[in-house]
Coordinates of C-alpha atoms in Angstrom, one line a residue:
Chain G
M49 CA 10.4 136.4 52.6
T50 CA 7.6 138.1 54.6
A51 CA 5.9 134.8 55.5
M52 CA 9.3 133.5 56.6
D53 CA 9.9 136.4 58.9
A54 CA 6.5 135.9 60.5
I55 CA 7.4 132.3 61.3
T56 CA 10.8 133.1 62.8
D57 CA 9.5 136.0 64.7
G58 CA 6.6 134.1 66.0
V59 CA 8.4 131.0 67.1
R60 CA 11.7 132.2 68.4
P61 CA 11.2 135.5 70.2
A62 CA 14.0 134.6 72.7
T63 CA 16.6 134.7 70.0
E64 CA 15.9 138.3 69.0
P65 CA 18.3 140.7 70.6
P66 CA 16.9 143.4 72.9
G67 CA 16.2 146.6 71.0
G68 CA 14.2 144.9 68.3
R69 CA 16.8 145.5 65.5
R70 CA 16.5 142.8 62.8
R71 CA 19.4 140.5 62.9
R72 CA 21.4 139.8 59.8
P73 CA 21.0 136.2 58.4
L74 CA 23.3 133.5 59.7
V75 CA 24.4 132.3 56.3
D76 CA 23.7 133.8 52.9
L77 CA 24.3 131.8 49.6
R78 CA 24.3 133.8 46.4
D79 CA 24.3 132.2 42.9
V80 CA 26.2 129.2 44.2
S81 CA 27.3 126.6 41.6
K82 CA 29.4 123.6 42.0
A83 CA 31.0 121.6 39.1
Y84 CA 33.0 118.5 39.8
Q85 CA 36.0 117.5 37.8
G86 CA 34.8 116.0 34.6
G87 CA 32.2 118.8 34.2
V88 CA 29.3 117.3 36.1
L89 CA 27.2 120.2 37.4
A90 CA 26.1 119.3 40.9
L91 CA 24.6 122.7 41.8
S92 CA 23.5 125.5 39.7
D93 CA 22.7 129.1 40.8
V94 CA 21.5 128.3 44.3
D95 CA 20.2 131.3 46.3
L96 CA 19.5 130.5 50.0
T97 CA 19.3 132.6 53.1
I98 CA 19.2 130.9 56.5
E99 CA 18.1 133.0 59.5
H100 CA 19.3 132.5 63.0
G101 CA 17.2 130.0 64.8
E102 CA 15.5 128.4 61.8
F103 CA 14.9 124.7 61.3
V104 CA 15.3 124.2 57.5
S105 CA 15.1 121.0 55.6
L106 CA 16.7 120.4 52.2
L107 CA 14.5 117.9 50.4
G108 CA 15.0 116.3 47.0
P109 CA 15.6 113.2 45.0
S110 CA 19.0 111.5 45.2
G111 CA 21.5 113.3 43.0
C112 CA 19.9 116.7 43.5
G113 CA 23.0 118.1 45.2
K114 CA 21.5 118.6 48.7
S115 CA 24.4 116.8 50.4
T116 CA 26.9 118.8 48.3
L117 CA 25.1 122.0 49.3
L118 CA 25.4 121.1 52.9
R119 CA 29.1 120.3 52.6
L120 CA 29.8 123.6 50.8
I121 CA 28.1 125.4 53.7
A122 CA 30.3 123.4 56.1
G123 CA 33.4 124.6 54.2
L124 CA 34.1 121.1 52.9
G125 CA 35.0 121.8 49.3
A126 CA 35.0 125.1 47.4
V127 CA 32.2 126.7 45.4
S128 CA 32.8 126.9 41.6
A129 CA 30.9 130.1 41.3
G130 CA 28.9 132.4 43.6
S131 CA 29.5 133.1 47.3
I132 CA 28.6 131.9 50.7
D133 CA 28.6 134.7 53.3
W134 CA 28.4 134.6 57.0
P135 CA 27.1 138.0 58.0
Q136 CA 27.3 137.3 61.7
A137 CA 30.7 135.6 61.8
S138 CA 34.1 137.0 62.2
Y139 CA 36.7 136.2 59.6
D140 CA 40.3 135.2 60.2
A141 CA 43.4 136.6 58.5
S142 CA 43.2 134.2 55.6
G143 CA 39.6 135.2 54.9
E144 CA 38.2 132.0 56.4
P145 CA 34.9 132.6 58.3
H146 CA 34.5 131.4 61.9
R147 CA 31.6 129.2 61.0
D148 CA 30.8 127.8 64.4
L149 CA 29.0 124.7 63.3
G150 CA 28.4 121.0 64.0
F151 CA 28.0 118.4 61.4
V152 CA 26.2 115.1 61.6
F153 CA 27.0 112.7 58.8
Q154 CA 24.7 110.0 57.3
E155 CA 26.8 107.4 59.1
P156 CA 27.7 107.8 62.7
T157 CA 31.3 108.3 61.7
L158 CA 32.8 107.5 65.1
M159 CA 36.3 106.5 65.8
P160 CA 36.1 102.8 66.6
W161 CA 39.2 102.8 68.7
A162 CA 37.9 105.5 71.1
T163 CA 35.3 105.3 73.8
V164 CA 32.0 107.2 73.6
F165 CA 33.5 109.8 75.9
N166 CA 36.6 110.3 73.8
N167 CA 34.6 110.4 70.6
V168 CA 32.5 113.3 72.0
Y169 CA 35.5 114.9 73.5
L170 CA 37.3 115.0 70.1
P171 CA 36.1 118.4 68.8
L172 CA 37.2 120.0 72.1
K173 CA 40.5 118.1 72.1
L174 CA 41.2 119.4 68.6
A175 CA 40.5 122.9 69.8
G176 CA 43.1 122.5 72.5
V177 CA 40.7 122.1 75.5
R178 CA 42.2 120.0 78.3
R179 CA 40.5 116.8 79.2
R180 CA 39.8 117.9 82.8
A181 CA 38.3 121.2 81.6
A182 CA 36.2 119.4 79.0
T183 CA 34.7 116.6 81.2
D184 CA 31.7 118.5 82.3
R185 CA 30.8 119.7 78.8
V186 CA 31.2 116.2 77.4
N187 CA 29.0 114.7 80.1
E188 CA 26.5 117.4 79.5
A189 CA 26.4 116.6 75.7
L190 CA 26.0 112.9 76.5
A191 CA 23.2 113.7 78.9
M192 CA 21.4 115.7 76.2
V193 CA 21.2 112.6 74.1
G194 CA 20.6 110.2 77.0
L195 CA 23.8 108.3 76.9
E196 CA 25.6 109.4 80.1
A197 CA 25.7 105.8 81.2
F198 CA 27.6 104.7 78.1
A199 CA 30.6 107.1 78.3
Q200 CA 33.1 104.3 78.7
S201 CA 31.6 102.0 76.0
Y202 CA 33.1 101.5 72.6
P203 CA 31.1 102.3 69.5
R204 CA 30.9 98.6 68.4
Q205 CA 29.0 97.9 71.7
L206 CA 26.2 100.3 70.7
S207 CA 23.1 100.0 68.5
G208 CA 22.7 102.0 65.3
G209 CA 20.4 104.6 67.0
M210 CA 22.8 105.0 70.0
K211 CA 25.8 105.5 67.6
M212 CA 23.8 108.3 65.9
R213 CA 23.1 109.8 69.3
V214 CA 26.9 109.8 70.0
S215 CA 27.4 111.5 66.7
I216 CA 24.8 114.2 67.6
A217 CA 26.4 114.7 71.0
R218 CA 29.8 115.2 69.4
A219 CA 28.3 117.9 67.1
L220 CA 26.6 119.5 70.1
V221 CA 29.6 119.5 72.5
V222 CA 31.1 122.6 70.8
R223 CA 27.8 124.4 71.3
P224 CA 27.5 125.4 67.7
R225 CA 25.2 128.0 66.3
L226 CA 24.5 126.0 63.3
L227 CA 23.9 122.3 63.2
L228 CA 24.2 120.6 59.7
M229 CA 22.7 117.1 59.4
D230 CA 23.1 115.0 56.3
E231 CA 20.3 112.4 56.3
P232 CA 21.3 111.4 59.8
F233 CA 18.5 109.0 60.4
A234 CA 18.1 107.5 57.0
A235 CA 19.7 104.1 57.9
L236 CA 17.7 103.7 61.2
D237 CA 14.4 101.8 61.7
E238 CA 11.2 103.8 61.9
I239 CA 10.7 103.6 65.6
T240 CA 14.2 104.8 66.4
R241 CA 13.9 107.5 63.8
F242 CA 10.6 108.9 65.3
R243 CA 12.2 109.0 68.7
L244 CA 15.3 110.7 67.5
N245 CA 13.1 113.2 65.5
N246 CA 11.4 114.1 68.8
D247 CA 14.6 114.3 70.7
L248 CA 16.1 116.5 68.0
L249 CA 13.1 118.9 68.1
E250 CA 13.3 119.1 71.9
L251 CA 17.0 119.9 71.8
W252 CA 16.4 122.5 69.1
Q253 CA 13.7 124.2 71.1
S254 CA 15.8 124.2 74.3
Q255 CA 19.1 125.4 72.7
K256 CA 19.5 128.5 70.6
W257 CA 20.7 127.0 67.4
T258 CA 19.9 126.8 63.7
V259 CA 19.5 123.5 61.9
I260 CA 19.9 122.6 58.3
F261 CA 18.6 119.1 57.8
V262 CA 19.1 117.1 54.6
T263 CA 16.5 114.4 54.0
H264 CA 14.7 112.5 51.2
S265 CA 11.7 111.9 53.3
V266 CA 8.7 114.1 52.9
F267 CA 7.2 113.0 56.2
E268 CA 10.4 113.6 58.2
S269 CA 10.9 117.1 56.7
V270 CA 7.3 118.2 57.3
Y271 CA 7.4 116.9 60.9
L272 CA 10.7 118.7 61.8
S273 CA 10.9 121.8 59.8
Q274 CA 9.7 125.4 59.8
R275 CA 10.7 125.6 56.2
I276 CA 11.4 123.0 53.4
V277 CA 13.7 123.9 50.5
V278 CA 12.8 121.5 47.7
M279 CA 15.6 120.7 45.2
S280 CA 15.6 119.2 41.8
A281 CA 18.4 117.2 40.1
R282 CA 20.6 117.6 37.0
P283 CA 21.6 120.3 37.6
G284 CA 20.9 120.6 41.4
R285 CA 18.8 123.7 42.0
I286 CA 16.1 125.0 44.3
I287 CA 12.6 124.8 42.9
A288 CA 10.5 125.6 45.9
D289 CA 10.7 127.1 49.4
L290 CA 7.8 126.0 51.5
P291 CA 7.0 127.4 55.0
I292 CA 5.6 124.7 57.3
D293 CA 3.5 127.0 59.4
A294 CA 2.6 124.8 62.3
P295 CA 3.3 125.5 66.0
F296 CA 6.0 123.9 68.2
P297 CA 6.3 121.7 70.2
R298 CA 5.2 119.1 67.8
G299 CA 4.4 115.6 68.9
E300 CA 2.4 112.5 68.0
S301 CA -0.7 114.6 67.8
F302 CA 0.9 116.7 65.0
R303 CA 2.1 113.6 63.2
T304 CA -1.5 112.3 62.9
S305 CA -3.2 115.7 62.3
T306 CA -4.9 116.8 59.1
T307 CA -2.6 119.9 59.0
Y308 CA 0.4 117.5 58.9
N309 CA -1.3 115.6 56.1
E310 CA -2.1 118.7 54.2
F311 CA 1.6 119.9 54.4
C312 CA 2.8 116.4 53.3
R313 CA 0.5 116.5 50.3
L314 CA 1.7 119.9 49.4
T315 CA 5.4 119.0 49.8
S316 CA 4.9 115.7 47.9
A317 CA 3.4 117.7 45.0
E318 CA 6.5 119.9 44.9
L319 CA 8.8 116.9 45.1
S320 CA 7.0 115.3 42.2
R321 CA 7.4 118.5 40.3
A322 CA 11.1 118.3 41.2
M323 CA 11.4 114.7 40.0
A324 CA 9.5 115.5 36.7
G325 CA 11.7 118.5 36.2
S326 CA 14.9 116.7 36.5
E327 CA 13.7 113.9 34.2
G328 CA 12.7 116.4 31.6
G329 CA 15.9 118.2 31.9
H330 CA 18.0 115.1 31.5
Chain N
M48 CA 25.2 62.1 62.4
A49 CA 22.0 62.3 60.4
E50 CA 20.7 64.7 63.0
T51 CA 23.3 67.4 62.2
S52 CA 21.6 70.6 61.1
V53 CA 22.1 72.1 57.7
A54 CA 23.6 75.2 59.3
A55 CA 26.2 73.3 61.2
R56 CA 27.3 71.3 58.2
S57 CA 27.3 74.1 55.7
R58 CA 30.1 76.1 57.3
T59 CA 33.5 75.5 58.8
A60 CA 34.1 76.2 62.5
T61 CA 36.6 79.0 63.2
P62 CA 39.4 78.3 65.7
G63 CA 37.8 80.7 68.2
E64 CA 34.8 78.3 68.5
V65 CA 36.9 75.4 69.7
P66 CA 37.6 75.2 73.4
L67 CA 41.0 76.4 74.5
W68 CA 42.1 73.1 76.0
V69 CA 41.3 71.3 72.8
R70 CA 43.4 73.8 70.9
V71 CA 46.3 73.2 73.2
V72 CA 46.0 69.5 73.8
V73 CA 45.4 68.3 70.3
P74 CA 48.6 69.8 68.7
I75 CA 50.7 68.6 71.7
A76 CA 49.3 65.1 71.3
I77 CA 50.1 65.1 67.6
G78 CA 53.6 66.2 68.4
I79 CA 54.1 63.4 70.9
V80 CA 52.8 60.8 68.5
F81 CA 55.1 62.2 65.8
L82 CA 58.2 62.1 68.1
G83 CA 57.3 58.6 69.2
L84 CA 57.0 57.4 65.6
W85 CA 60.3 59.1 64.8
E86 CA 62.1 57.4 67.8
F87 CA 60.6 54.0 66.9
L88 CA 61.6 54.2 63.2
V89 CA 65.2 55.3 64.0
W90 CA 65.5 52.4 66.4
R91 CA 63.7 49.9 64.1
L92 CA 65.5 50.8 60.9
E93 CA 68.8 51.4 62.7
I94 CA 69.4 54.8 61.0
P95 CA 72.8 56.1 61.9
K96 CA 72.8 59.1 64.2
F97 CA 74.8 61.3 61.7
V98 CA 71.9 60.9 59.2
L99 CA 68.9 61.2 61.5
P100 CA 69.3 61.1 65.3
A101 CA 66.5 60.0 67.5
P102 CA 64.5 62.6 69.4
S103 CA 66.0 61.3 72.7
L104 CA 69.5 61.9 71.4
I105 CA 68.6 65.4 70.3
G106 CA 67.2 66.1 73.8
K107 CA 70.4 64.9 75.3
A108 CA 72.5 67.1 73.0
L109 CA 70.3 70.0 73.9
V110 CA 71.0 69.5 77.6
D111 CA 74.7 68.7 77.2
D112 CA 75.5 71.5 74.8
L113 CA 73.4 74.1 76.5
P114 CA 76.5 75.9 77.8
T115 CA 77.6 76.6 74.2
L116 CA 74.2 76.9 72.7
L117 CA 72.7 79.4 75.1
P118 CA 75.3 82.2 74.4
S119 CA 74.7 81.6 70.7
L120 CA 71.0 81.8 71.2
W121 CA 71.5 85.1 73.1
N122 CA 73.6 86.5 70.2
T123 CA 71.0 85.6 67.6
L124 CA 68.3 86.9 69.8
Q125 CA 70.1 90.2 70.2
V126 CA 70.6 90.7 66.5
T127 CA 67.0 89.7 65.8
L128 CA 65.5 92.1 68.4
A129 CA 67.8 95.0 67.4
A130 CA 66.9 94.5 63.7
F131 CA 63.2 94.3 64.5
V132 CA 63.3 97.5 66.6
V133 CA 65.4 99.4 63.9
A134 CA 63.0 98.1 61.2
L135 CA 60.0 99.2 63.2
V136 CA 61.3 102.7 63.9
L137 CA 62.5 103.2 60.3
G138 CA 59.4 101.6 58.7
V139 CA 57.0 103.7 60.7
A140 CA 59.1 106.9 60.2
F141 CA 59.2 106.4 56.5
A142 CA 55.5 105.5 56.3
I143 CA 54.7 108.7 58.2
L144 CA 56.9 110.7 55.8
F145 CA 55.1 109.1 52.8
S146 CA 51.7 109.9 54.3
Q147 CA 52.7 113.5 54.8
S148 CA 54.2 114.2 51.4
V149 CA 53.4 112.4 48.1
V150 CA 56.7 113.7 46.7
F151 CA 58.6 111.6 49.2
E152 CA 56.5 108.6 48.5
I153 CA 56.8 108.7 44.7
S154 CA 60.5 109.4 44.9
L155 CA 61.5 106.9 47.6
F156 CA 59.0 104.0 47.5
P157 CA 60.5 102.4 44.3
Y158 CA 63.8 102.1 46.1
A159 CA 62.2 100.5 49.1
V160 CA 60.8 98.0 46.7
I161 CA 64.2 97.4 45.1
L162 CA 65.6 96.8 48.6
Q163 CA 62.8 94.3 49.2
V164 CA 63.0 92.3 46.0
T165 CA 66.8 91.9 45.9
P166 CA 67.6 88.6 47.6
I167 CA 69.3 89.4 50.8
V168 CA 71.9 86.6 50.3
S169 CA 73.2 88.4 47.2
V170 CA 73.6 91.7 49.0
A171 CA 75.2 90.1 52.1
P172 CA 78.8 89.7 50.9
L173 CA 78.8 93.4 49.9
I174 CA 77.6 94.6 53.3
L175 CA 80.0 92.3 55.0
I176 CA 82.9 93.8 53.1
W177 CA 81.7 97.3 53.8
V178 CA 81.0 97.1 57.5
G179 CA 81.5 93.5 58.5
L180 CA 85.3 93.3 58.5
D181 CA 85.7 95.1 61.9
H182 CA 82.2 94.9 63.2
I183 CA 80.5 91.7 62.2
E184 CA 77.5 92.4 64.4
R185 CA 76.8 95.7 62.6
A186 CA 76.7 93.8 59.3
L187 CA 74.3 91.2 60.7
L188 CA 72.1 94.0 62.1
I189 CA 72.0 95.8 58.8
L190 CA 71.1 92.7 56.8
A191 CA 68.4 91.5 59.2
T192 CA 67.0 95.0 59.2
I193 CA 66.7 95.2 55.4
V194 CA 64.7 91.9 55.5
A195 CA 62.4 93.1 58.3
F196 CA 61.9 96.6 57.1
F197 CA 59.5 96.3 54.1
P198 CA 56.4 94.7 55.6
I199 CA 56.3 97.4 58.3
L200 CA 56.8 100.2 55.8
S201 CA 54.2 98.9 53.3
N202 CA 51.6 98.0 55.8
T203 CA 51.9 101.2 57.8
T204 CA 51.8 103.3 54.6
L205 CA 48.6 101.5 53.6
G206 CA 47.1 101.9 57.1
L207 CA 47.9 105.7 57.3
K208 CA 46.0 106.1 54.0
S209 CA 43.1 103.9 54.9
V210 CA 41.3 106.6 57.0
D211 CA 37.5 106.7 56.8
H212 CA 36.6 109.5 54.4
N213 CA 33.9 111.0 56.7
L214 CA 36.3 111.0 59.7
R215 CA 38.8 112.9 57.5
N216 CA 36.1 115.5 56.7
L217 CA 35.3 115.7 60.4
F218 CA 38.9 116.6 61.2
D219 CA 38.8 119.2 58.4
L220 CA 35.7 120.6 59.9
Y221 CA 37.4 121.2 63.3
H222 CA 40.5 122.6 61.7
A223 CA 42.8 119.8 62.9
S224 CA 46.5 120.4 62.5
R225 CA 48.7 117.9 60.6
W226 CA 50.0 116.6 63.8
Q227 CA 46.6 116.2 65.4
R228 CA 45.4 114.4 62.3
L229 CA 48.4 112.1 62.4
K230 CA 48.2 111.4 66.1
E231 CA 44.4 111.2 66.6
L232 CA 43.3 109.8 63.3
Q233 CA 45.9 108.3 61.0
M234 CA 48.0 106.4 63.6
P235 CA 45.0 104.7 65.3
S236 CA 43.6 103.8 61.9
A237 CA 46.9 102.3 60.9
M238 CA 47.4 100.4 64.1
P239 CA 45.8 97.1 62.9
Y240 CA 47.9 97.3 59.7
L241 CA 51.1 98.1 61.6
L242 CA 50.6 95.2 64.0
G243 CA 50.0 92.9 61.0
G244 CA 53.3 94.1 59.5
M245 CA 55.1 93.6 62.8
K246 CA 53.9 90.0 63.0
I247 CA 55.5 89.3 59.6
S248 CA 58.6 91.4 60.3
G249 CA 59.2 89.6 63.7
G250 CA 59.7 86.3 61.8
L251 CA 61.6 87.9 59.0
S252 CA 64.1 89.6 61.3
L253 CA 65.0 86.2 62.7
I254 CA 65.3 84.8 59.2
G255 CA 67.4 87.8 58.3
A256 CA 69.7 87.3 61.3
V257 CA 70.2 83.6 60.5
V258 CA 70.8 84.1 56.8
A259 CA 73.3 86.9 57.6
E260 CA 75.2 84.6 60.0
F261 CA 75.2 81.9 57.4
V262 CA 76.8 84.2 54.8
A263 CA 79.2 85.7 57.4
G264 CA 80.2 82.2 58.3
S265 CA 83.8 81.1 58.9
G266 CA 84.4 81.6 62.6
N267 CA 83.3 85.2 62.9
G268 CA 79.7 84.3 63.9
T269 CA 78.8 83.1 67.3
G270 CA 75.1 82.8 66.8
L271 CA 72.9 79.8 66.4
A272 CA 73.3 79.7 62.6
W273 CA 77.0 79.4 63.1
R274 CA 76.5 76.5 65.6
I275 CA 74.4 74.7 62.9
I276 CA 77.2 75.1 60.3
E277 CA 79.9 74.1 62.7
S278 CA 77.9 71.0 63.9
G279 CA 77.3 70.1 60.2
N280 CA 81.0 70.3 59.4
R281 CA 81.7 68.0 62.4
L282 CA 78.8 65.7 61.5
N283 CA 77.5 66.4 65.0
I284 CA 73.9 66.1 63.8
P285 CA 72.2 65.8 67.2
R286 CA 73.7 69.2 68.2
M287 CA 72.6 70.6 64.8
F288 CA 69.0 69.5 65.6
A289 CA 69.3 71.0 69.1
A290 CA 70.3 74.3 67.6
L291 CA 67.4 74.1 65.2
V292 CA 65.0 73.4 68.1
L293 CA 66.2 76.5 69.8
L294 CA 65.8 78.6 66.7
S295 CA 62.2 77.3 66.3
V296 CA 61.4 78.1 69.9
L297 CA 62.8 81.6 69.4
G298 CA 60.7 82.1 66.3
I299 CA 57.5 80.7 68.0
T300 CA 58.1 83.0 71.0
I301 CA 58.5 86.1 68.8
F302 CA 55.3 85.2 66.9
F303 CA 53.2 84.6 70.0
S304 CA 54.5 87.7 71.8
L305 CA 53.5 89.8 68.8
S306 CA 50.1 88.1 68.6
A307 CA 49.6 88.8 72.2
L308 CA 50.5 92.4 71.7
Q309 CA 48.1 92.6 68.8
T310 CA 45.2 91.2 70.8
L311 CA 46.0 93.4 73.7
L312 CA 46.0 96.6 71.6
L313 CA 43.0 95.8 69.4
R314 CA 40.7 93.7 71.6
K315 CA 38.5 96.7 72.5
W316 CA 37.6 97.7 69.0
H317 CA 39.0 95.9 66.0
E318 CA 37.1 93.1 64.3
S319 CA 40.1 90.9 64.2
A320 CA 40.6 90.8 68.0
V321 CA 37.0 91.2 69.3
G322 CA 35.4 88.2 70.9
R323 CA 31.9 87.6 69.5
E324 CA 29.1 85.4 70.9
N325 CA 27.5 84.6 67.6

């Protein structure tokens, strides 16, 4: 964990509270297992600690349980064994933590009957915020993703990349501390994906949030992350935790640098090991 | 025609691709030709008017008998609309109940099916005895409602359940209440299904009203169905046709009103109502 601390401390000094006391982790997973009905073991003994302000990617072959893990962190579904703690969060009377998160699904998952504005307004509306009071925040979230001109459009009028931006704006409008992203750009073309990668990094640097990003792309994970958690399938488990120790902001120069190449090679090797491991264990 | 491209020949044009005036003019022209042929054959073959009256005679009956036919039309319209509204309210209410509790659904849905599959004509005498002796219009209303109820119930139930899985998760994530989920997610998702059900039920409530009047029969009814029976008994076939024409016009009006409502509500977002340029 020492290498990890060095990265977080080095990159995000602004998030450290005055006084220099080490903050507790944002979310802490201990021995988490998930078995589905029928006995399929999706996750086995996952230990994972996410610090405040980190950009972490979960990387692995399909079926390795990375999406399942993300959903468990979001509180969608219950763990079969182990625990997920939120050391910084308050808990309500029923023992439910106040997770304070945004979730971006693989599909844009927009309501087709609602305008872009109303789609982004939804989380605030569900929280009981009146439309008048929410207007500024919704417009601000739309401006963050560059869609302020499309507030009154309907989702079907937008391109795939724009729909994904709306989805991101909806996750951001509640100003979450943790942003969970489940292969959000997998269905987009490469040019759009690169642009959204850059936009995402810019937003992450300007806001004070934590990102857990699920992907099956080595290149995407290296480009974005401070840390890559490599997972293996059958059963889903963590087999490597790689720090990507390269400075931010990252741009096109990073994408074409030898450092980037070196990290990609390293990560690919771990991923190959993950694939080999899961085939052997099958 | 040898120049026609493969793409143009290999698929059928959809109605939306045909210009509006063609879609209006062509059916009207066919109707006029049909009526002309009818008029000609009746005249040429000297068919007696109590077997098949000429269109001109039916038109004359329609104008002459309008003072008796219009109040009947109004009566049938009232029963139809009332039955449609009651079926709509009950159908949506039960569908919501079913979507909220699977216990309600498994215990009540079979009875809704029984109500649907039992021919209305066979239930009608019973309903007429129970409520129709003093209040014939209530019996008509109940019978027409039974016929119109099921498509709304089954379509709305299906629609309320056909919510996108990820959107459902999204609502979980933001701790949406049951009411919020119903209002913001399930009802809009169900809207295309509900409107489809309404289109079927609109026609069925008219059929239900007419069938109920037929069964009630014998002087009690004052609707269009009764006018048809009465005219038949008196061999006044032109008036019978005139009443039929009014019934058709009523049915067509209901259908197009509901189609217009569907387009109005869905045109912004649903595939069925969105205009496309390719």
